[in-house]
XYZ file of C-alpha atoms in Angstrom:
495
model
C 85.340 24.816 -38.243
C 84.014 25.553 -41.735
C 85.102 22.098 -42.857
C 83.248 20.401 -40.038
C 80.257 22.680 -40.593
C 80.029 21.397 -44.136
C 80.080 17.793 -42.950
C 77.248 18.089 -40.414
C 74.456 17.619 -42.946
C 74.626 13.812 -42.900
C 73.782 13.813 -39.193
C 70.957 16.329 -39.596
C 69.350 14.523 -42.529
C 69.264 11.254 -40.552
C 67.277 12.938 -37.777
C 64.826 14.581 -40.203
C 64.210 11.347 -42.133
C 63.445 9.643 -38.823
C 61.107 12.519 -37.906
C 59.289 12.186 -41.238
C 58.970 8.448 -40.673
C 57.329 9.058 -37.306
C 54.851 11.492 -38.881
C 53.963 9.016 -41.627
C 53.396 6.230 -39.105
C 50.721 8.326 -37.418
C 52.427 10.161 -34.565
C 51.055 13.316 -36.179
C 47.453 13.039 -37.405
C 47.452 14.000 -41.089
C 45.118 14.019 -44.072
C 45.704 11.118 -46.478
C 47.054 13.433 -49.225
C 49.447 15.096 -46.793
C 50.713 11.688 -45.759
C 51.504 10.984 -49.411
C 53.340 14.315 -49.616
C 55.420 13.390 -46.573
C 56.222 9.986 -48.078
C 57.373 11.709 -51.257
C 59.499 14.141 -49.236
C 61.026 11.250 -47.289
C 61.917 9.421 -50.506
C 63.512 12.602 -51.879
C 65.647 12.996 -48.757
C 66.684 9.350 -48.838
C 67.878 9.835 -52.421
C 69.788 12.972 -51.439
C 71.280 11.188 -48.436
C 72.661 8.444 -50.668
C 74.579 11.055 -52.689
C 75.538 13.301 -49.767
C 78.887 11.707 -48.954
C 80.574 13.023 -52.099
C 79.213 16.531 -51.582
C 80.343 16.600 -47.952
C 83.810 15.450 -48.957
C 84.069 18.108 -51.644
C 82.683 20.814 -49.340
C 85.968 20.801 -47.416
C 87.779 22.511 -50.310
C 85.032 23.514 -52.768
C 82.985 26.599 -51.835
C 80.201 25.761 -54.319
C 79.713 22.314 -52.785
C 79.852 23.841 -49.295
C 77.093 26.274 -50.289
C 74.945 23.374 -51.526
C 75.483 21.336 -48.356
C 74.622 24.335 -46.174
C 71.428 24.981 -48.180
C 70.438 21.356 -47.698
C 71.171 21.604 -43.993
C 69.047 24.765 -43.688
C 66.179 22.996 -45.455
C 66.470 20.089 -43.008
C 66.111 22.432 -40.048
C 63.073 24.074 -41.654
C 61.415 20.701 -42.313
C 62.033 19.728 -38.699
C 60.514 23.009 -37.487
C 57.537 22.518 -39.796
C 56.829 19.063 -38.377
C 57.167 20.362 -34.827
C 54.657 23.132 -35.603
C 52.180 20.676 -37.082
C 52.479 18.396 -34.076
C 51.854 21.247 -31.628
C 48.873 22.429 -33.666
C 47.114 19.093 -33.101
C 46.792 19.973 -29.417
C 43.922 22.393 -30.070
C 40.850 22.528 -32.293
C 41.889 25.948 -33.625
C 45.342 24.616 -34.320
C 43.917 21.657 -36.217
C 41.873 24.015 -38.409
C 44.903 26.208 -39.042
C 46.932 23.113 -39.907
C 44.476 22.075 -42.632
C 44.889 25.495 -44.213
C 48.639 26.048 -43.829
C 50.189 22.621 -44.184
C 49.469 21.983 -47.883
C 50.958 25.371 -48.779
C 54.041 24.785 -46.648
C 54.454 21.286 -48.054
C 54.278 22.579 -51.613
C 56.895 25.252 -50.992
C 59.179 22.804 -49.213
C 58.848 20.240 -52.003
C 59.820 22.905 -54.550
C 62.782 23.885 -52.417
C 63.953 20.277 -52.115
C 63.515 19.756 -55.832
C 65.749 22.742 -56.554
C 68.355 21.465 -54.087
C 68.243 18.012 -55.708
C 68.722 19.495 -59.171
C 71.571 21.707 -57.989
C 73.404 18.658 -56.690
C 74.187 17.680 -60.263
C 76.507 20.697 -60.417
C 78.654 19.336 -57.606
C 78.568 15.613 -58.381
C 81.842 13.720 -58.059
C 82.693 10.255 -59.410
C 80.960 7.690 -57.200
C 83.002 5.972 -54.521
C 82.391 2.789 -52.597
C 82.405 3.283 -48.855
C 80.483 0.194 -47.801
C 83.514 -1.308 -46.068
C 84.793 1.857 -44.420
C 85.167 1.567 -40.649
C 82.549 2.827 -38.247
C 83.218 4.130 -34.754
C 82.842 1.394 -32.126
C 80.592 1.789 -29.117
C 83.360 2.526 -26.609
C 82.292 2.814 -22.972
C 85.690 2.826 -21.293
C 86.785 5.411 -18.752
C 88.146 8.447 -20.599
C 90.893 8.740 -18.008
C 92.720 5.771 -19.545
C 93.851 8.003 -22.420
C 96.317 9.938 -20.272
C 99.246 7.522 -20.614
C 98.999 7.528 -24.409
C 98.904 11.302 -24.454
C 102.289 11.741 -22.749
C 104.268 9.379 -24.979
C 107.433 10.982 -26.292
C 107.430 14.135 -24.152
C 109.733 13.161 -21.259
C 112.611 15.391 -22.409
C 110.282 18.302 -23.071
C 108.789 18.019 -19.589
C 112.241 18.044 -18.023
C 113.091 21.174 -19.995
C 109.998 23.026 -18.736
C 110.680 21.890 -15.172
C 114.245 23.166 -15.461
C 113.077 26.576 -16.677
C 110.582 26.836 -13.836
C 113.083 25.865 -11.153
C 115.815 28.026 -12.674
C 114.322 31.144 -11.126
C 115.527 31.524 -7.523
C 113.898 34.903 -6.880
C 110.514 35.541 -5.339
C 109.330 37.198 -8.538
C 106.853 35.721 -10.988
C 108.338 33.495 -13.695
C 106.502 33.126 -17.030
C 107.468 30.073 -19.127
C 105.726 30.044 -22.548
C 105.206 26.843 -24.563
C 104.284 27.520 -28.180
C 103.531 25.429 -31.263
C 100.733 24.687 -33.732
C 97.347 23.286 -32.761
C 97.101 19.644 -31.719
C 100.825 19.122 -31.171
C 100.408 18.575 -27.415
C 101.031 21.895 -25.633
C 98.148 21.455 -23.186
C 99.114 17.834 -22.560
C 102.682 18.857 -21.721
C 101.402 21.612 -19.427
C 99.118 19.096 -17.700
C 101.998 16.693 -17.095
C 103.964 19.570 -15.521
C 100.933 20.515 -13.417
C 100.654 16.947 -12.108
C 104.392 16.490 -11.485
C 105.245 15.413 -7.902
C 107.479 18.470 -7.541
C 104.353 20.639 -7.372
C 102.174 18.463 -5.145
C 102.519 20.850 -2.191
C 102.148 23.981 -4.333
C 98.918 25.923 -4.654
C 97.948 25.106 -8.250
C 95.674 26.900 -10.698
C 94.562 25.857 -14.198
C 92.869 28.390 -16.486
C 91.659 27.807 -20.028
C 92.015 31.273 -21.543
C 90.770 30.800 -25.157
C 90.359 33.409 -27.882
C 88.033 35.400 -25.639
C 90.529 37.234 -23.455
C 88.869 38.474 -20.264
C 91.146 39.725 -17.483
C 88.303 39.881 -14.966
C 87.347 36.280 -15.675
C 90.980 35.163 -15.396
C 91.414 37.038 -12.107
C 88.195 35.690 -10.612
C 89.081 32.140 -11.669
C 92.476 32.379 -9.959
C 90.803 33.714 -6.821
C 88.272 30.852 -6.782
C 90.921 28.183 -7.236
C 93.377 29.637 -4.732
C 90.667 30.046 -2.102
C 89.253 26.577 -2.996
C 85.695 27.816 -2.929
C 83.132 29.380 -5.221
C 83.739 33.044 -4.505
C 81.351 35.808 -5.613
C 82.479 37.400 -8.869
C 84.449 40.592 -8.250
C 83.276 43.176 -10.817
C 86.337 45.461 -11.193
C 90.021 44.858 -11.836
C 91.221 47.027 -8.947
C 89.354 44.903 -6.394
C 90.495 41.735 -8.151
C 94.127 42.796 -7.828
C 93.690 43.596 -4.129
C 92.095 40.209 -3.419
C 94.813 38.425 -5.438
C 97.505 40.231 -3.472
C 95.892 39.059 -0.212
C 95.645 35.444 -1.383
C 99.144 35.264 -2.841
C 100.615 36.756 0.336
C 99.227 33.725 2.190
C 100.952 31.276 -0.159
C 104.580 30.217 -0.396
C 104.612 28.604 -3.853
C 102.014 28.907 -6.608
C 101.900 27.202 -10.004
C 99.516 28.700 -12.592
C 98.776 27.226 -16.028
C 97.369 29.675 -18.607
C 96.229 27.336 -21.360
C 95.563 28.466 -24.951
C 96.381 32.186 -24.881
C 95.501 34.100 -28.071
C 95.646 37.740 -26.954
C 98.297 39.709 -28.893
C 97.845 43.232 -27.520
C 101.028 44.119 -25.552
C 99.148 46.335 -23.088
C 96.686 43.529 -22.269
C 99.513 41.042 -21.824
C 101.382 43.476 -19.588
C 98.279 43.921 -17.452
C 97.976 40.141 -17.160
C 101.604 39.879 -16.050
C 101.122 42.672 -13.502
C 98.060 40.907 -12.091
C 100.168 37.815 -11.363
C 103.094 39.680 -9.801
C 101.224 40.326 -6.580
C 102.167 39.048 -3.133
C 105.448 39.465 -1.243
C 107.080 36.304 0.008
C 105.315 34.172 -2.596
C 107.019 32.490 -5.536
C 104.653 32.389 -8.529
C 105.433 30.203 -11.566
C 103.272 30.563 -14.673
C 103.234 28.194 -17.661
C 101.574 29.683 -20.743
C 100.535 27.689 -23.838
C 99.949 29.514 -27.117
C 100.080 28.935 -30.862
C 101.758 32.286 -31.525
C 105.512 32.857 -31.220
C 104.960 36.620 -30.848
C 102.666 36.117 -27.845
C 105.189 33.714 -26.328
C 108.002 36.262 -26.702
C 105.867 39.083 -25.289
C 104.711 37.312 -22.146
C 107.764 35.212 -21.312
C 110.288 36.131 -18.630
C 112.471 33.239 -19.825
C 113.202 31.945 -23.328
C 109.945 30.638 -24.895
C 109.944 26.901 -25.577
C 108.902 25.785 -29.050
C 107.331 22.337 -28.751
C 108.680 20.131 -31.557
C 106.681 17.676 -33.610
C 106.533 14.111 -32.442
C 108.580 11.679 -34.478
C 106.786 9.184 -36.721
C 107.859 6.480 -34.261
C 106.237 8.354 -31.356
C 103.013 8.787 -33.348
C 103.045 5.074 -34.039
C 103.573 4.349 -30.316
C 100.493 6.465 -29.505
C 98.438 4.711 -32.188
C 99.550 1.320 -30.902
C 98.461 2.150 -27.378
C 95.126 3.727 -28.361
C 94.256 0.891 -30.774
C 95.275 -1.862 -28.282
C 97.649 -3.105 -30.960
C 99.494 -5.549 -28.697
C 96.317 -7.587 -28.164
C 95.954 -8.214 -31.916
C 96.646 -11.565 -33.569
C 97.403 -9.939 -36.937
C 100.121 -7.531 -35.755
C 102.604 -8.464 -38.498
C 100.144 -7.531 -41.247
C 98.940 -4.390 -39.481
C 102.282 -2.866 -38.501
C 103.429 -1.595 -41.940
C 99.971 -0.135 -42.561
C 99.889 1.467 -39.127
C 103.336 2.981 -39.591
C 102.225 4.516 -42.893
C 99.189 6.054 -41.153
C 101.423 7.350 -38.346
C 103.544 9.208 -40.900
C 100.411 10.940 -42.157
C 99.844 12.339 -38.627
C 102.758 14.729 -39.326
C 103.914 14.690 -35.725
C 100.535 15.775 -34.291
C 99.696 13.931 -31.063
C 95.971 14.702 -31.287
C 95.791 13.114 -34.738
C 97.570 9.959 -33.579
C 95.244 9.595 -30.575
C 92.117 10.064 -32.664
C 93.186 7.623 -35.388
C 94.370 5.055 -32.861
C 90.937 5.040 -31.279
C 89.266 4.841 -34.695
C 91.263 1.738 -35.664
C 90.710 -0.192 -32.436
C 89.284 -3.680 -33.152
C 89.164 -2.994 -36.911
C 90.261 -5.713 -39.375
C 93.310 -5.278 -41.563
C 91.288 -4.302 -44.615
C 89.775 -1.328 -42.821
C 93.192 -0.138 -41.627
C 94.179 -0.146 -45.280
C 91.070 1.866 -46.198
C 92.076 4.525 -43.683
C 95.636 4.596 -45.028
C 94.440 5.142 -48.592
C 91.471 7.398 -47.864
C 90.951 10.401 -50.163
C 90.882 12.852 -47.233
C 94.672 12.650 -46.974
C 94.853 14.302 -50.395
C 92.700 17.280 -49.473
C 94.151 20.731 -49.009
C 95.542 20.960 -45.503
C 94.465 23.303 -42.761
C 96.810 26.256 -42.300
C 97.369 26.974 -38.639
C 97.580 30.568 -37.394
C 101.203 30.145 -36.331
C 102.549 27.341 -38.512
C 101.656 26.028 -41.948
C 101.235 22.402 -41.143
C 98.904 19.563 -42.056
C 96.838 18.849 -38.961
C 93.233 18.538 -40.139
C 93.138 15.519 -42.465
C 93.359 12.889 -39.730
C 90.738 14.631 -37.579
C 88.352 14.982 -40.523
C 88.850 11.302 -41.191
C 87.886 10.434 -37.613
C 84.897 12.787 -37.833
C 83.810 11.271 -41.129
C 83.668 7.773 -39.653
C 81.567 8.814 -36.654
C 78.043 7.339 -36.658
C 75.513 10.014 -37.706
C 74.055 10.350 -34.198
C 77.497 11.030 -32.655
C 78.454 13.364 -35.484
C 75.296 15.375 -34.872
C 75.902 15.578 -31.103
C 79.434 16.869 -31.666
C 78.340 19.299 -34.383
C 75.712 20.729 -32.028
C 78.550 22.038 -29.868
C 79.617 24.330 -32.726
C 76.723 26.676 -31.895
C 78.623 27.747 -28.771
C 81.474 30.283 -29.011
C 85.071 29.317 -28.360
C 85.725 29.133 -24.621
C 82.040 28.915 -23.680
C 81.453 27.012 -20.425
C 78.675 24.433 -20.285
C 77.357 21.940 -17.749
C 77.883 18.403 -18.997
C 74.532 17.208 -17.675
C 72.721 20.101 -19.353
C 74.371 19.256 -22.677
C 73.112 15.671 -22.413
C 69.612 16.925 -21.587
C 69.757 19.172 -24.678
C 70.828 16.240 -26.864
C 67.901 14.217 -25.497
C 65.401 17.055 -26.036
C 66.569 17.504 -29.634
C 66.119 13.816 -30.421
C 69.797 13.141 -31.092
C 69.924 9.824 -29.221
C 70.073 6.612 -31.211
C 67.229 4.326 -29.969
C 68.501 1.504 -27.756
C 66.748 -1.413 -26.104
C 69.475 -1.816 -23.488
C 70.410 1.759 -22.477
C 68.445 4.773 -21.293
C 68.784 8.128 -23.033
C 70.883 9.346 -20.133
C 73.234 6.365 -20.397
C 73.544 6.967 -24.125
C 74.450 10.606 -23.490
C 77.162 9.566 -21.053
C 78.410 7.079 -23.642
C 78.568 9.768 -26.353
C 80.617 12.029 -24.067
C 82.999 9.140 -23.379
C 83.370 8.323 -27.078
C 84.181 11.933 -27.930
C 86.728 12.007 -25.101
C 88.300 8.794 -26.386
C 88.628 10.321 -29.856
C 90.178 13.501 -28.372
C 87.365 15.621 -29.774
C 86.788 16.475 -26.116
C 89.691 17.103 -23.790
C 89.943 17.141 -20.018
C 91.357 20.232 -18.348
C 92.381 20.223 -14.713
C 90.168 22.016 -12.195
C 90.791 22.417 -8.476
C 87.274 22.887 -7.132
C 86.170 19.737 -5.345
C 84.663 17.127 -7.643
C 84.156 19.414 -10.595
C 85.725 18.363 -13.860
C 86.496 20.791 -16.661
C 86.235 19.438 -20.196
C 86.797 21.455 -23.327
C 86.354 20.722 -26.980
C 89.496 19.729 -28.806
C 91.208 21.035 -31.912
C 88.107 21.498 -34.055
C 86.086 23.525 -31.578
C 86.857 24.964 -28.170
C 83.819 25.315 -25.952
C 84.284 24.152 -22.366
C 82.138 21.678 -20.513
C 81.920 21.441 -16.735
C 80.672 18.211 -15.197
C 79.151 18.158 -11.723
C 78.425 14.989 -9.739
C 75.896 12.795 -11.525
C 72.248 13.336 -10.724
C 70.305 10.474 -9.235
C 67.454 10.711 -11.721
C 67.982 9.201 -15.133
C 65.922 9.359 -18.220
């Protein structure tokens, strides 16, 4: 998260430069001298923007560079706020008078601040690099659901193993089958393929994204809502939740529950969770739990926890081939050795292979080679909480090649805590209100917002999670951030 936070500045600075351009062109009525000050500020930011790539790259591993990038980003937000204040002041005569007094002083202070930031950049300068030919993210508007087949490549044996462990219990007691492994390896994808298996079509099924914020009441209420197939009022206390769960489970014969992304380590909390799901006589409850922590898996499991292995390099290459539409290419012979080298760099992480496959779709051979030899592969790797493994380089690479407007929309999601639930339509409205949409002569702002969501889904920066309530769709942020997004049926009005 810190790495991505350091790389957000390029998106922010694009928006602020555009905002300054609008002010200069007369959207905000300014004195002639103030217009010159804004032009000077815009030129300063354009110069900083040209040198920002190196600082962002270094900010991933260099705390001094990260500090500089964050100071620049803070200044961008303040400039944006300043321009918003000036624009609102023009709505009244008193505001216009106040603007004449305050704006020159604010401009002077901001210019001094930018000058200091510009000078400080010299301390973090790296040898210049040429990125003019580096690939950019295509404008993909395909249905995000087409990614499912690529996601399940190479996991047939693993799925059979989980199914065997679930069916191995012949009692009417609750069975807990934990799947554990490091982030991005495909635990949630495997759990989803089990959830959708024909064997469980007639079961009552529940999917819960647990997250780092462990809340037994929320978990209990979510199970109640999904089992009853309706939006039930929130039950405020655990005792009443347990009673209602016992009633619901007693009505069911077979129940499959997926507890996705469990982080809670406290044995007493885990025991309480297990007790909550052991309600209901005559009902067979099967629970699949995904977690990054072997200790959590051992604590909650009633059968031997299953450690999900890395994908082979060949499987990563198969995923990349499918995501990049490799078989439609006329230059497959030239691309294959490059693609196989990139697949090896994925280190068995399915999420990395999916993201890079999407990035390389429709790109010429030279740009595949640029990805293979990119400096990001040499950066210090992310250390996962449960396994020291390189999983971040490929995702940072995909993030780096996002267009600034898409990078900014994704980075905006970082303001929400892990596990936070959002309405998809509201997120798009927020993007529109904040001016994050790239101007288009062919698409409305609403259509652009839908397109951005689709692109992030295609890159696996957003991930679908299964929900059971009517037409609702649960989407959560992928490996780099983990807020959730709920999408309701599209509204008729578009912007």
